[in-house]
Amino acid sequence: MRVRNKLIGALVVIAMLSACGSNSGEGQNSVDGKVTPSINITMNQRSLPYVEASPNINEDVYVKKLEELSKTNINLELIPTTSFDQKLNLLLAANEKLPDLLEITGINTSVSAPAIDNGVFMELNDLIDNFGPNLKKNIPQEVWDSPRISKGGKIYAIPTLSVTTRNDIVYIRKDWLDKLGLEIPKTVDEYIDVLIAFRDGDPNDNGKKDEIPFAGRKNLRAAEIFFGAYDVNPGEGILAGTWKYKDNQLVPKFILPEMKEALKVYRYLYEERLLDNEVFVQEGKDWDAKIKGAARVGMWVHSPSFPDMWAINVKQGDPTAEVINIAAPIGPDGKGGGEIGSPLRSAYAIPASSKKAEVVIKFLDWFYTEEADTFMTYGIEDTDYIVKDGKIEYNYPTTADETNKANMHSMFLQITGKPYSMNEAYMKGRPNGELISEAARIGDEEGRVNDGLDMPVPSIMLSQPELTKNGLFMEIAAKIIIGQESIDYFDTFVEDWKARGGNKAIEEATQWYQDVKK
C-alpha cells in the first residue's frame, strides 16, 4: 500500500488525484497468499487533534488495525475541515480520476448536486442489494430515503449516522453558579441575570473582571441558543438556514417577524459584554482556547455528545472547574433549544470512475459487523482493552490526550456503522457516563423543528449566495447586534432579501416541501 499523509491543497489537487488513480494498488498478498484488495478514500479531517498531529495517518496504528480487520488495504487522503467544501469542489471540478470512496456530506449540497446530475457518482442500489446485506439490514429506510442519500429512488451515497439529532446544547460552569449562589436559569431573562452575575461577580476569583459570560464563534456559530427561544434558529452549519412552513409557504426562519425579538436579546448581550464581542470574527481555535486553556468562559454551546470530554478539558485551565448541561432558554411559548437535526452526520459516494465498487461496498458492509463495532467502540485489544472471562475491560480515557486518541477509532474512522453511543455496555461503563445520559435527556426534551430538514439548497441560493444564512442576513444581524443599525432595519432587510431573489427561493422550497413532505 502506498502511504501518504498530505492534506489536499488547491494547488496540488489534480496531481494528487492522478497519483491516487494510478497507484490505487492492485492489492498486496496476505499471509495466506490471497490478494488483499486496496481502495483509496478521501475524507474530512474533522479537526480532531489526534488526526491533525499524526505525521503519517496511513501508518497510524488504528488505520493499520482497520486494514487488518476489514481485510482491505486503504489509502487515506484528508481534506481540512475548514475548507472542506472548497477543496471538494476543486476535486470534482478537476475532471481527473477520483478516489474509490469520497466523503461528500450529502448528494444535495451545492457542491455535490451538480456532480450527481453529471453522472460523477455511481448508483448504488444493485451493489447494496448484492454486496451490502448488513447495510440493508441496519440502516433505516427513512435514512436511505433522505434527500442527502437518494434521488428519484436511486441511492448515490452510504450514510454515516449521527450520534444525536440535537446539534446544540448549553454548557455552563456549575462551579461559577455555586460560587455566586445562582439557580439554574430557565427563561431568557433568568439567563441574562446569570450572565450579568458572571460578568460582575468575579467567579474565577482572580480579582480581575476578565470573565467572558457567553462565548461564540464566527457568524454566531455555537451561539444561536437564544434564537431558539423565539423559534428563529438561523441554522447552525446549515447553508440555507432553517425553515418553517407557514401560511402555505416554506420560508427561512431568519426572515420571520419573531427574529426582531431575538435580535433585541443579542444586541443587549453584546452591548453589555455578556456575549464575547469577538463573536463575529472568532475562529474555533480561539473560542476553544478561551473555554479550556484560559477557563474564562461561563457558558457556551456545543454538541450533547461530549459532556464528559468538556468536563475533562476545561480542567486544563481550572482544575476546580465543574461543567454541566442545562436546558436552553425558553421563550414566550415555553419552548426552546437548537434545531432538531438530521440523523445523518455525513455521506460517502463511489465515483463512477472507480473500478473497485464491489470492494468498497463489501468494506463498508463490514462496519456493521460485531467485529467492527468492537473495534470502533473500544479500539485495539491488549492496547486499549482486554477480554477477561469473555467480557471486555476497557481503559476509558481520563485525560484530554487519551480522549483525543479514543476519538480516532470511535469517531474519525467510523465511516459508517453504529455510533459508539448505541453500545449500551460501553455507555454504562464510561466514566462520567451520567453526564452523557443527562445531556441526551436534555437534548431529547428540547429543540425546534426545521421543516426544511435535508432539503436541497434552493438553486437561486446557490447562484446568489447572498441569499443564504451567512449572506445578507448575517451582515444585517451583525450590524443590528453591534448597534450600527436599528432593530426596525430588519424589516428593510426582509423586503430587500425577497426582492433580490428570496421570493424565488421560497417558491422553490415550498414546491419541494409540498412534493416531499405533505
Short mmCIF file of C-alpha atoms in Angstrom, two decimals:
data_model
loop_
_atom_site.label_atom_id
_atom_site.label_comp_id
_atom_site.label_asym_id
_atom_site.label_seq_id
_atom_site.Cartn_x
_atom_site.Cartn_y
_atom_site.Cartn_z
CA MET A 1 0.00 0.00 0.00
CA ARG A 2 1.35 3.37 -0.95
CA VAL A 3 1.49 5.64 2.09
CA ARG A 4 0.85 9.37 2.05
CA ASN A 5 -0.49 11.86 4.52
CA LYS A 6 -0.82 15.04 2.51
CA LEU A 7 -3.59 17.47 3.14
CA ILE A 8 -5.24 18.28 -0.14
CA GLY A 9 -4.45 21.83 -1.18
CA ALA A 10 -5.80 23.89 -4.01
CA LEU A 11 -2.54 23.76 -5.95
CA VAL A 12 -1.98 20.02 -5.73
CA VAL A 13 -5.44 18.54 -6.13
CA ILE A 14 -5.07 17.37 -9.72
CA ALA A 15 -1.62 15.92 -9.21
CA MET A 16 -2.66 14.01 -6.12
CA LEU A 17 -5.76 12.64 -7.76
CA SER A 18 -3.71 11.42 -10.71
CA ALA A 19 -1.34 9.72 -8.29
CA CYS A 20 -4.27 8.31 -6.38
CA GLY A 21 -5.76 6.88 -9.53
CA SER A 22 -2.55 5.41 -10.92
CA ASN A 23 -1.41 3.94 -7.60
CA SER A 24 -4.65 2.67 -6.13
CA GLY A 25 -2.86 -0.62 -5.75
CA GLU A 26 -3.66 -3.91 -7.35
CA GLY A 27 -3.62 -5.22 -3.81
CA GLN A 28 -0.99 -6.89 -1.69
CA ASN A 29 -0.54 -10.53 -0.93
CA SER A 30 -1.75 -11.55 2.51
CA VAL A 31 -0.17 -14.23 4.68
CA ASP A 32 -2.31 -16.96 3.09
CA GLY A 33 -1.27 -15.89 -0.40
CA LYS A 34 -4.56 -14.27 -1.33
CA VAL A 35 -4.58 -10.79 -2.78
CA THR A 36 -5.85 -8.16 -0.36
CA PRO A 37 -7.87 -5.52 -2.22
CA SER A 38 -6.85 -1.86 -1.98
CA ILE A 39 -9.01 1.25 -2.11
CA ASN A 40 -8.37 4.98 -1.96
CA ILE A 41 -10.54 7.09 0.37
CA THR A 42 -10.76 10.88 0.51
CA MET A 43 -12.45 12.23 3.62
CA ASN A 44 -12.90 15.13 6.03
CA GLN A 45 -10.13 15.59 8.57
CA ARG A 46 -12.78 16.60 11.16
CA SER A 47 -10.38 18.94 13.03
CA LEU A 48 -9.61 16.17 15.51
CA PRO A 49 -6.36 16.86 17.43
CA TYR A 50 -5.09 13.27 17.18
CA VAL A 51 -5.57 13.25 13.42
CA GLU A 52 -4.06 16.71 12.94
CA ALA A 53 -0.98 15.71 14.96
CA SER A 54 -0.34 12.49 13.02
CA PRO A 55 2.87 12.65 10.95
CA ASN A 56 1.50 9.97 8.61
CA ILE A 57 -2.13 9.00 9.03
CA ASN A 58 -1.79 5.92 6.85
CA GLU A 59 0.85 4.49 9.19
CA ASP A 60 -1.29 5.10 12.26
CA VAL A 61 -1.80 2.01 14.40
CA TYR A 62 -5.61 2.31 14.21
CA VAL A 63 -5.57 2.62 10.43
CA LYS A 64 -3.38 -0.48 10.25
CA LYS A 65 -5.77 -2.35 12.53
CA LEU A 66 -8.72 -1.29 10.40
CA GLU A 67 -6.95 -2.74 7.37
CA GLU A 68 -6.25 -5.98 9.18
CA LEU A 69 -9.78 -6.49 10.44
CA SER A 70 -11.58 -5.40 7.29
CA LYS A 71 -9.13 -7.30 5.08
CA THR A 72 -8.80 -4.21 2.90
CA ASN A 73 -5.78 -2.02 2.27
CA ILE A 74 -6.77 1.64 2.43
CA ASN A 75 -5.03 4.84 1.46
CA LEU A 76 -6.46 7.93 3.15
CA GLU A 77 -6.36 11.44 1.76
CA LEU A 78 -7.55 14.13 4.18
CA ILE A 79 -9.34 17.37 3.39
CA PRO A 80 -9.09 20.06 6.09
CA THR A 81 -12.44 20.68 7.76
CA THR A 82 -12.16 24.46 7.49
CA SER A 83 -12.01 24.30 3.69
CA PHE A 84 -13.86 21.05 3.04
CA ASP A 85 -16.48 22.36 0.60
CA GLN A 86 -13.94 24.44 -1.30
CA LYS A 87 -11.46 21.59 -1.71
CA LEU A 88 -14.21 19.09 -2.51
CA ASN A 89 -15.43 21.42 -5.22
CA LEU A 90 -11.90 21.53 -6.65
CA LEU A 91 -11.73 17.76 -6.62
CA LEU A 92 -14.97 17.38 -8.52
CA ALA A 93 -14.10 20.16 -10.97
CA ALA A 94 -10.63 18.80 -11.73
CA ASN A 95 -12.08 16.31 -14.23
CA GLU A 96 -9.47 13.78 -13.16
CA LYS A 97 -9.83 10.27 -11.78
CA LEU A 98 -11.37 10.41 -8.33
CA PRO A 99 -10.69 8.04 -5.42
CA ASP A 100 -12.71 4.89 -4.85
CA LEU A 101 -14.68 6.39 -1.96
CA LEU A 102 -15.31 10.08 -1.37
CA GLU A 103 -16.91 11.85 1.55
CA ILE A 104 -19.40 14.41 0.24
CA THR A 105 -21.62 15.27 3.26
CA GLY A 106 -24.72 14.73 1.12
CA ILE A 107 -25.72 14.38 -2.52
CA ASN A 108 -27.86 17.51 -2.45
CA THR A 109 -25.28 20.06 -1.33
CA SER A 110 -24.22 22.93 -3.57
CA VAL A 111 -21.00 21.05 -4.31
CA SER A 112 -22.34 17.52 -4.80
CA ALA A 113 -25.67 18.13 -6.54
CA PRO A 114 -24.15 19.13 -9.91
CA ALA A 115 -21.87 16.09 -9.75
CA ILE A 116 -24.87 13.82 -9.27
CA ASP A 117 -26.62 15.38 -12.26
CA ASN A 118 -23.47 14.96 -14.37
CA GLY A 119 -23.10 11.28 -13.59
CA VAL A 120 -19.94 11.65 -11.48
CA PHE A 121 -21.16 9.18 -8.86
CA MET A 122 -22.46 5.62 -9.15
CA GLU A 123 -25.98 4.50 -8.48
CA LEU A 124 -25.61 2.03 -5.60
CA ASN A 125 -28.94 0.17 -5.38
CA ASP A 126 -27.80 -3.04 -7.09
CA LEU A 127 -24.41 -3.00 -5.40
CA ILE A 128 -26.03 -2.75 -1.98
CA ASP A 129 -28.52 -5.49 -2.83
CA ASN A 130 -25.72 -7.81 -3.94
CA PHE A 131 -22.85 -6.99 -1.59
CA GLY A 132 -24.25 -5.00 1.33
CA PRO A 133 -26.59 -7.20 3.42
CA ASN A 134 -25.53 -5.57 6.68
CA LEU A 135 -26.04 -2.09 5.25
CA LYS A 136 -29.57 -3.02 4.15
CA LYS A 137 -30.40 -4.62 7.49
CA ASN A 138 -29.11 -1.92 9.82
CA ILE A 139 -29.69 1.42 8.10
CA PRO A 140 -33.32 2.57 8.49
CA GLN A 141 -35.36 3.08 5.35
CA GLU A 142 -36.04 6.71 6.23
CA VAL A 143 -32.28 7.29 6.13
CA TRP A 144 -31.97 5.67 2.71
CA ASP A 145 -34.86 7.88 1.57
CA SER A 146 -33.16 11.08 2.76
CA PRO A 147 -32.53 13.69 0.03
CA ARG A 148 -28.91 13.60 1.17
CA ILE A 149 -28.64 9.92 0.18
CA SER A 150 -31.13 9.23 -2.62
CA LYS A 151 -32.67 10.98 -5.59
CA GLY A 152 -35.61 9.65 -7.58
CA GLY A 153 -35.40 6.30 -5.82
CA LYS A 154 -31.73 5.88 -6.70
CA ILE A 155 -29.16 5.61 -3.91
CA TYR A 156 -25.96 7.55 -4.53
CA ALA A 157 -24.28 7.53 -1.11
CA ILE A 158 -23.75 5.47 2.02
CA PRO A 159 -24.78 7.34 5.19
CA THR A 160 -22.77 7.98 8.30
CA LEU A 161 -25.22 8.07 11.18
CA SER A 162 -25.07 10.87 13.71
CA VAL A 163 -24.62 10.21 17.40
CA THR A 164 -27.52 12.57 18.05
CA THR A 165 -30.10 14.63 16.18
CA ARG A 166 -29.51 17.54 18.56
CA ASN A 167 -26.61 19.68 17.42
CA ASP A 168 -26.59 22.26 20.21
CA ILE A 169 -26.96 22.12 23.96
CA VAL A 170 -26.00 24.59 26.69
CA TYR A 171 -22.81 24.02 28.71
CA ILE A 172 -22.35 26.10 31.85
CA ARG A 173 -19.81 26.36 34.66
CA LYS A 174 -21.64 24.91 37.66
CA ASP A 175 -18.78 25.93 39.97
CA TRP A 176 -19.43 29.56 38.94
CA LEU A 177 -23.14 29.18 39.62
CA ASP A 178 -22.41 27.72 43.05
CA LYS A 179 -19.83 30.34 43.96
CA LEU A 180 -22.28 33.14 43.18
CA GLY A 181 -25.27 31.39 44.76
CA LEU A 182 -27.19 31.23 41.49
CA GLU A 183 -30.02 28.92 40.48
CA ILE A 184 -30.07 27.22 37.11
CA PRO A 185 -31.74 29.67 34.69
CA LYS A 186 -34.76 28.72 32.61
CA THR A 187 -36.16 31.79 30.85
CA VAL A 188 -34.31 34.30 28.67
CA ASP A 189 -34.43 36.90 31.47
CA GLU A 190 -33.07 34.42 34.01
CA TYR A 191 -30.24 33.54 31.64
CA ILE A 192 -29.37 37.20 31.27
CA ASP A 193 -29.30 37.63 35.06
CA VAL A 194 -26.84 34.74 35.34
CA LEU A 195 -24.60 36.17 32.63
CA ILE A 196 -24.58 39.55 34.38
CA ALA A 197 -23.51 37.82 37.59
CA PHE A 198 -20.74 36.00 35.72
CA ARG A 199 -19.53 39.35 34.37
CA ASP A 200 -19.61 41.23 37.66
CA GLY A 201 -19.14 38.62 40.39
CA ASP A 202 -15.53 37.52 39.73
CA PRO A 203 -16.43 33.80 39.74
CA ASN A 204 -12.89 32.80 38.73
CA ASP A 205 -11.72 34.56 41.89
CA ASN A 206 -8.67 36.28 40.40
CA GLY A 207 -9.63 39.83 41.30
CA LYS A 208 -9.94 40.81 37.65
CA LYS A 209 -13.02 41.49 35.57
CA ASP A 210 -11.84 39.16 32.82
CA GLU A 211 -14.65 36.63 32.71
CA ILE A 212 -16.46 36.04 29.41
CA PRO A 213 -20.05 35.20 30.35
CA PHE A 214 -21.04 33.68 26.98
CA ALA A 215 -18.76 32.89 24.03
CA GLY A 216 -19.48 32.07 20.39
CA ARG A 217 -17.70 31.73 17.09
CA LYS A 218 -17.66 33.43 13.71
CA ASN A 219 -21.10 34.06 12.19
CA LEU A 220 -22.71 33.35 15.58
CA ARG A 221 -21.81 29.67 15.40
CA ALA A 222 -22.10 27.96 18.78
CA ALA A 223 -24.07 31.00 19.96
CA GLU A 224 -27.51 30.54 18.41
CA ILE A 225 -29.21 29.24 21.54
CA PHE A 226 -31.18 32.44 22.26
CA PHE A 227 -32.67 32.37 18.77
CA GLY A 228 -34.27 29.08 19.73
CA ALA A 229 -36.34 30.79 22.41
CA TYR A 230 -38.21 32.54 19.59
CA ASP A 231 -38.11 29.61 17.12
CA VAL A 232 -35.94 31.51 14.67
CA ASN A 233 -32.70 29.50 14.75
CA PRO A 234 -30.78 30.71 11.69
CA GLY A 235 -29.36 27.19 11.29
CA GLU A 236 -26.07 26.11 12.87
CA GLY A 237 -23.85 24.99 9.99
CA ILE A 238 -26.78 24.92 7.52
CA LEU A 239 -26.11 26.95 4.37
CA ALA A 240 -29.75 27.61 3.52
CA GLY A 241 -30.71 28.09 7.16
CA THR A 242 -33.69 26.50 8.89
CA TRP A 243 -37.24 26.79 7.52
CA LYS A 244 -40.82 26.94 8.73
CA TYR A 245 -43.99 26.03 6.85
CA LYS A 246 -46.32 28.93 7.49
CA ASP A 247 -49.33 30.23 5.57
CA ASN A 248 -48.84 27.59 2.86
CA GLN A 249 -45.23 28.64 2.26
CA LEU A 250 -41.88 27.26 3.38
CA VAL A 251 -39.88 30.28 4.48
CA PRO A 252 -36.45 30.63 6.11
CA LYS A 253 -36.72 31.33 9.80
CA PHE A 254 -34.21 34.15 9.54
CA ILE A 255 -36.85 36.36 7.86
CA LEU A 256 -39.68 35.68 10.34
CA PRO A 257 -41.01 38.67 12.37
CA GLU A 258 -40.01 36.94 15.63
CA MET A 259 -36.39 37.39 14.61
CA LYS A 260 -36.60 41.03 15.75
CA GLU A 261 -37.21 39.92 19.35
CA ALA A 262 -34.24 37.58 19.20
CA LEU A 263 -32.00 40.29 17.75
CA LYS A 264 -33.00 42.60 20.62
CA VAL A 265 -31.67 39.99 23.05
CA TYR A 266 -28.39 39.59 21.19
CA ARG A 267 -27.98 43.34 20.91
CA TYR A 268 -28.33 43.66 24.67
CA LEU A 269 -25.92 40.79 25.28
CA TYR A 270 -23.36 42.44 23.01
CA GLU A 271 -23.79 45.94 24.42
CA GLU A 272 -23.41 44.68 27.98
CA ARG A 273 -20.44 42.47 27.03
CA LEU A 274 -22.33 39.42 28.19
CA LEU A 275 -21.59 37.93 24.76
CA ASP A 276 -17.95 37.82 23.70
CA ASN A 277 -17.55 40.87 21.48
CA GLU A 278 -15.27 38.89 19.13
CA VAL A 279 -18.17 36.64 18.18
CA PHE A 280 -18.35 37.79 14.55
CA VAL A 281 -14.68 37.16 13.81
CA GLN A 282 -13.63 34.50 16.29
CA GLU A 283 -12.25 31.26 14.90
CA GLY A 284 -12.91 27.93 16.55
CA LYS A 285 -9.41 27.51 17.97
CA ASP A 286 -9.58 30.87 19.76
CA TRP A 287 -13.06 30.11 21.12
CA ASP A 288 -11.78 26.74 22.29
CA ALA A 289 -8.73 28.24 24.00
CA LYS A 290 -10.81 30.73 25.97
CA ILE A 291 -13.05 27.95 27.31
CA LYS A 292 -10.40 25.33 28.03
CA GLY A 293 -6.91 26.76 28.37
CA ALA A 294 -7.89 30.11 29.86
CA ALA A 295 -11.07 28.82 31.55
CA ARG A 296 -12.58 32.32 31.30
CA VAL A 297 -15.94 31.40 29.77
CA GLY A 298 -19.04 30.79 31.86
CA MET A 299 -21.40 29.45 29.17
CA TRP A 300 -21.12 28.07 25.67
CA VAL A 301 -22.99 25.84 23.24
CA HIS A 302 -21.81 22.56 21.74
CA SER A 303 -22.89 19.04 20.84
CA PRO A 304 -24.58 16.95 23.57
CA SER A 305 -22.30 14.05 22.64
CA PHE A 306 -19.21 15.17 24.56
CA PRO A 307 -20.06 16.46 28.05
CA ASP A 308 -17.56 14.09 29.65
CA MET A 309 -14.80 15.41 27.39
CA TRP A 310 -15.66 19.03 28.16
CA ALA A 311 -15.61 18.17 31.86
CA ILE A 312 -12.05 16.93 31.43
CA ASN A 313 -10.77 19.57 29.03
CA VAL A 314 -11.96 22.67 30.93
CA LYS A 315 -9.91 21.47 33.89
CA GLN A 316 -6.81 22.23 31.82
CA GLY A 317 -7.29 25.88 32.67
CA ASP A 318 -9.01 25.48 36.03
CA PRO A 319 -8.66 22.20 37.96
CA THR A 320 -11.68 23.14 40.07
CA ALA A 321 -13.96 23.66 37.07
CA GLU A 322 -17.26 21.77 37.04
CA VAL A 323 -19.23 21.75 33.78
CA ILE A 324 -22.86 20.70 33.43
CA ASN A 325 -25.53 20.82 30.75
CA ILE A 326 -28.80 22.67 31.28
CA ALA A 327 -31.96 23.20 29.25
CA ALA A 328 -31.85 26.02 26.71
CA PRO A 329 -33.61 29.31 27.48
CA ILE A 330 -37.33 29.08 26.84
CA GLY A 331 -39.29 31.76 25.03
CA PRO A 332 -42.87 33.06 25.11
CA ASP A 333 -44.29 29.68 24.06
CA GLY A 334 -42.44 27.85 26.84
CA LYS A 335 -40.11 26.10 24.39
CA GLY A 336 -36.53 26.49 23.23
CA GLY A 337 -33.41 24.75 22.04
CA GLY A 338 -31.45 24.40 18.84
CA GLU A 339 -32.91 22.98 15.65
CA ILE A 340 -33.57 19.23 15.56
CA GLY A 341 -31.02 17.95 13.11
CA SER A 342 -30.64 15.14 10.65
CA PRO A 343 -29.89 11.56 11.73
CA LEU A 344 -27.08 11.78 9.19
CA ARG A 345 -23.64 13.04 10.09
CA SER A 346 -22.21 12.67 6.61
CA ALA A 347 -22.30 10.58 3.43
CA TYR A 348 -19.83 8.75 1.20
CA ALA A 349 -20.19 8.29 -2.55
CA ILE A 350 -18.42 6.00 -5.02
CA PRO A 351 -17.20 7.85 -8.11
CA ALA A 352 -18.28 6.33 -11.40
CA SER A 353 -14.61 6.17 -12.41
CA SER A 354 -13.78 3.66 -9.67
CA LYS A 355 -13.15 0.06 -10.65
CA LYS A 356 -13.45 -1.07 -7.04
CA ALA A 357 -17.14 -0.51 -6.32
CA GLU A 358 -17.78 -4.09 -5.18
CA VAL A 359 -14.74 -3.95 -2.89
CA VAL A 360 -15.88 -0.62 -1.45
CA ILE A 361 -19.39 -1.87 -0.66
CA LYS A 362 -18.03 -5.01 0.99
CA PHE A 363 -15.64 -2.82 3.01
CA LEU A 364 -18.49 -0.57 4.16
CA ASP A 365 -20.72 -3.56 4.86
CA TRP A 366 -18.08 -4.82 7.32
CA PHE A 367 -18.67 -1.75 9.51
CA TYR A 368 -21.97 -3.27 10.62
CA THR A 369 -20.38 -6.44 11.99
CA GLU A 370 -19.75 -7.24 15.65
CA GLU A 371 -16.01 -7.18 14.97
CA ALA A 372 -16.22 -3.67 13.57
CA ASP A 373 -18.44 -2.47 16.41
CA THR A 374 -15.92 -3.70 18.97
CA PHE A 375 -13.01 -2.04 17.19
CA MET A 376 -14.78 1.27 16.61
CA THR A 377 -16.02 1.45 20.17
CA TYR A 378 -13.07 0.10 22.16
CA GLY A 379 -10.02 0.24 19.90
CA ILE A 380 -7.30 -2.41 19.88
CA GLU A 381 -7.31 -5.47 22.11
CA ASP A 382 -4.42 -5.61 24.63
CA THR A 383 -3.72 -1.94 23.93
CA ASP A 384 -6.97 -0.16 24.71
CA TYR A 385 -8.84 -3.05 26.30
CA ILE A 386 -8.53 -6.67 27.42
CA VAL A 387 -11.01 -9.52 27.36
CA LYS A 388 -11.43 -11.25 30.70
CA ASP A 389 -13.87 -14.11 31.27
CA GLY A 390 -15.46 -13.28 27.95
CA LYS A 391 -16.08 -9.64 28.88
CA ILE A 392 -14.37 -6.51 27.62
CA GLU A 393 -12.48 -4.44 30.19
CA TYR A 394 -11.86 -1.08 28.57
CA ASN A 395 -9.38 1.58 29.62
CA TYR A 396 -11.73 4.55 29.43
CA PRO A 397 -9.92 7.82 28.65
CA THR A 398 -9.41 10.17 31.59
CA THR A 399 -7.20 12.87 30.08
CA ALA A 400 -7.53 15.14 27.06
CA ASP A 401 -4.80 13.24 25.18
CA GLU A 402 -6.44 9.90 25.89
CA THR A 403 -9.79 11.28 24.77
CA ASN A 404 -8.29 12.57 21.54
CA LYS A 405 -6.74 9.16 20.92
CA ALA A 406 -10.05 7.38 21.51
CA ASN A 407 -11.74 9.73 19.04
CA MET A 408 -9.54 8.23 16.34
CA HIS A 409 -11.32 4.89 16.37
CA SER A 410 -14.71 5.91 17.77
CA MET A 411 -15.28 8.94 15.53
CA PHE A 412 -12.76 9.52 12.76
CA LEU A 413 -12.58 6.00 11.35
CA GLN A 414 -16.30 5.36 11.70
CA ILE A 415 -17.16 5.88 8.05
CA THR A 416 -20.43 4.08 8.64
CA GLY A 417 -21.73 1.61 11.22
CA LYS A 418 -23.34 2.08 14.60
CA PRO A 419 -22.23 5.13 16.61
CA TYR A 420 -20.47 4.25 19.85
CA SER A 421 -23.33 5.77 21.83
CA MET A 422 -25.55 2.89 20.71
CA ASN A 423 -23.32 0.39 22.56
CA GLU A 424 -25.12 0.02 25.89
CA ALA A 425 -22.29 -1.80 27.67
CA TYR A 426 -19.81 0.87 26.66
CA MET A 427 -22.04 3.74 27.73
CA LYS A 428 -22.87 2.08 31.05
CA GLY A 429 -19.20 1.69 31.99
CA ARG A 430 -17.95 5.02 30.67
CA PRO A 431 -16.65 7.39 33.39
CA ASN A 432 -18.97 10.36 33.73
CA GLY A 433 -21.44 8.37 31.68
CA GLU A 434 -24.19 10.01 33.67
CA LEU A 435 -23.18 13.32 32.08
CA ILE A 436 -23.76 11.86 28.63
CA SER A 437 -27.09 10.39 29.63
CA GLU A 438 -28.19 13.69 31.14
CA ALA A 439 -27.10 15.64 28.07
CA ALA A 440 -29.01 13.23 25.85
CA ARG A 441 -32.09 13.59 28.03
CA ILE A 442 -31.96 17.38 27.91
CA GLY A 443 -31.41 17.39 24.18
CA ASP A 444 -34.26 14.98 23.53
CA GLU A 445 -36.68 17.08 25.57
CA GLU A 446 -36.00 20.33 23.69
CA GLY A 447 -35.37 21.51 20.17
CA ARG A 448 -37.10 23.32 17.35
CA VAL A 449 -38.38 21.63 14.20
CA ASN A 450 -36.80 22.53 10.87
CA ASP A 451 -39.46 21.94 8.23
CA GLY A 452 -36.75 22.14 5.59
CA LEU A 453 -34.63 19.35 7.10
CA ASP A 454 -32.41 17.73 4.43
CA MET A 455 -33.88 19.97 1.73
CA PRO A 456 -31.56 20.67 -1.19
CA VAL A 457 -30.34 24.25 -1.14
CA PRO A 458 -32.69 26.22 -3.44
CA SER A 459 -30.96 26.75 -6.77
CA ILE A 460 -31.18 30.52 -6.60
CA MET A 461 -29.33 30.41 -3.26
CA LEU A 462 -26.53 28.55 -5.00
CA SER A 463 -26.25 31.14 -7.76
CA GLN A 464 -26.83 34.04 -5.35
CA PRO A 465 -25.07 33.09 -2.08
CA GLU A 466 -26.03 36.42 -0.52
CA LEU A 467 -29.49 34.89 -0.03
CA THR A 468 -28.14 32.15 2.27
CA LYS A 469 -27.95 32.41 6.02
CA ASN A 470 -24.39 33.72 6.06
CA GLY A 471 -25.09 36.33 3.38
CA LEU A 472 -27.38 39.33 3.74
CA PHE A 473 -28.92 38.04 6.95
CA MET A 474 -25.65 37.64 8.81
CA GLU A 475 -24.49 41.02 7.54
CA ILE A 476 -27.57 42.84 8.82
CA ALA A 477 -27.75 40.78 12.02
CA ALA A 478 -24.19 41.81 12.85
CA LYS A 479 -24.94 45.48 12.17
CA ILE A 480 -28.04 45.39 14.36
CA ILE A 481 -26.34 43.50 17.18
CA ILE A 482 -23.31 45.78 17.34
CA GLY A 483 -25.53 48.87 17.13
CA GLN A 484 -24.80 50.13 13.62
CA GLU A 485 -28.45 49.70 12.57
CA SER A 486 -31.74 49.85 14.44
CA ILE A 487 -33.87 46.79 15.19
CA ASP A 488 -36.51 48.06 12.77
CA TYR A 489 -33.97 47.96 9.93
CA PHE A 490 -34.62 44.21 9.94
CA ASP A 491 -37.90 44.91 8.10
CA THR A 492 -35.97 46.65 5.33
CA PHE A 493 -33.65 43.64 5.11
CA VAL A 494 -36.57 41.24 4.68
CA GLU A 495 -38.04 43.23 1.80
CA ASP A 496 -34.62 43.57 0.19
CA TRP A 497 -33.94 39.83 0.60
CA LYS A 498 -37.23 38.92 -1.05
CA ALA A 499 -36.74 41.37 -3.92
CA ARG A 500 -33.22 40.16 -4.65
CA GLY A 501 -34.37 36.58 -5.20
CA GLY A 502 -35.70 35.45 -1.84
CA ASN A 503 -39.24 35.07 -3.17
CA LYS A 504 -37.94 32.64 -5.78
CA ALA A 505 -36.13 30.68 -3.05
CA ILE A 506 -39.40 30.48 -1.12
CA GLU A 507 -41.26 29.28 -4.21
CA GLU A 508 -38.71 26.53 -4.85
CA ALA A 509 -38.60 25.48 -1.20
CA THR A 510 -42.38 25.42 -0.98
CA GLN A 511 -42.60 23.20 -4.05
CA TRP A 512 -40.06 20.80 -2.52
CA TYR A 513 -41.99 20.69 0.75
CA GLN A 514 -45.30 20.01 -0.94
CA ASP A 515 -43.76 17.28 -3.11
CA VAL A 516 -41.76 15.55 -0.36
CA LYS A 517 -43.29 16.31 2.99
CA LYS A 518 -47.04 16.52 2.51
#
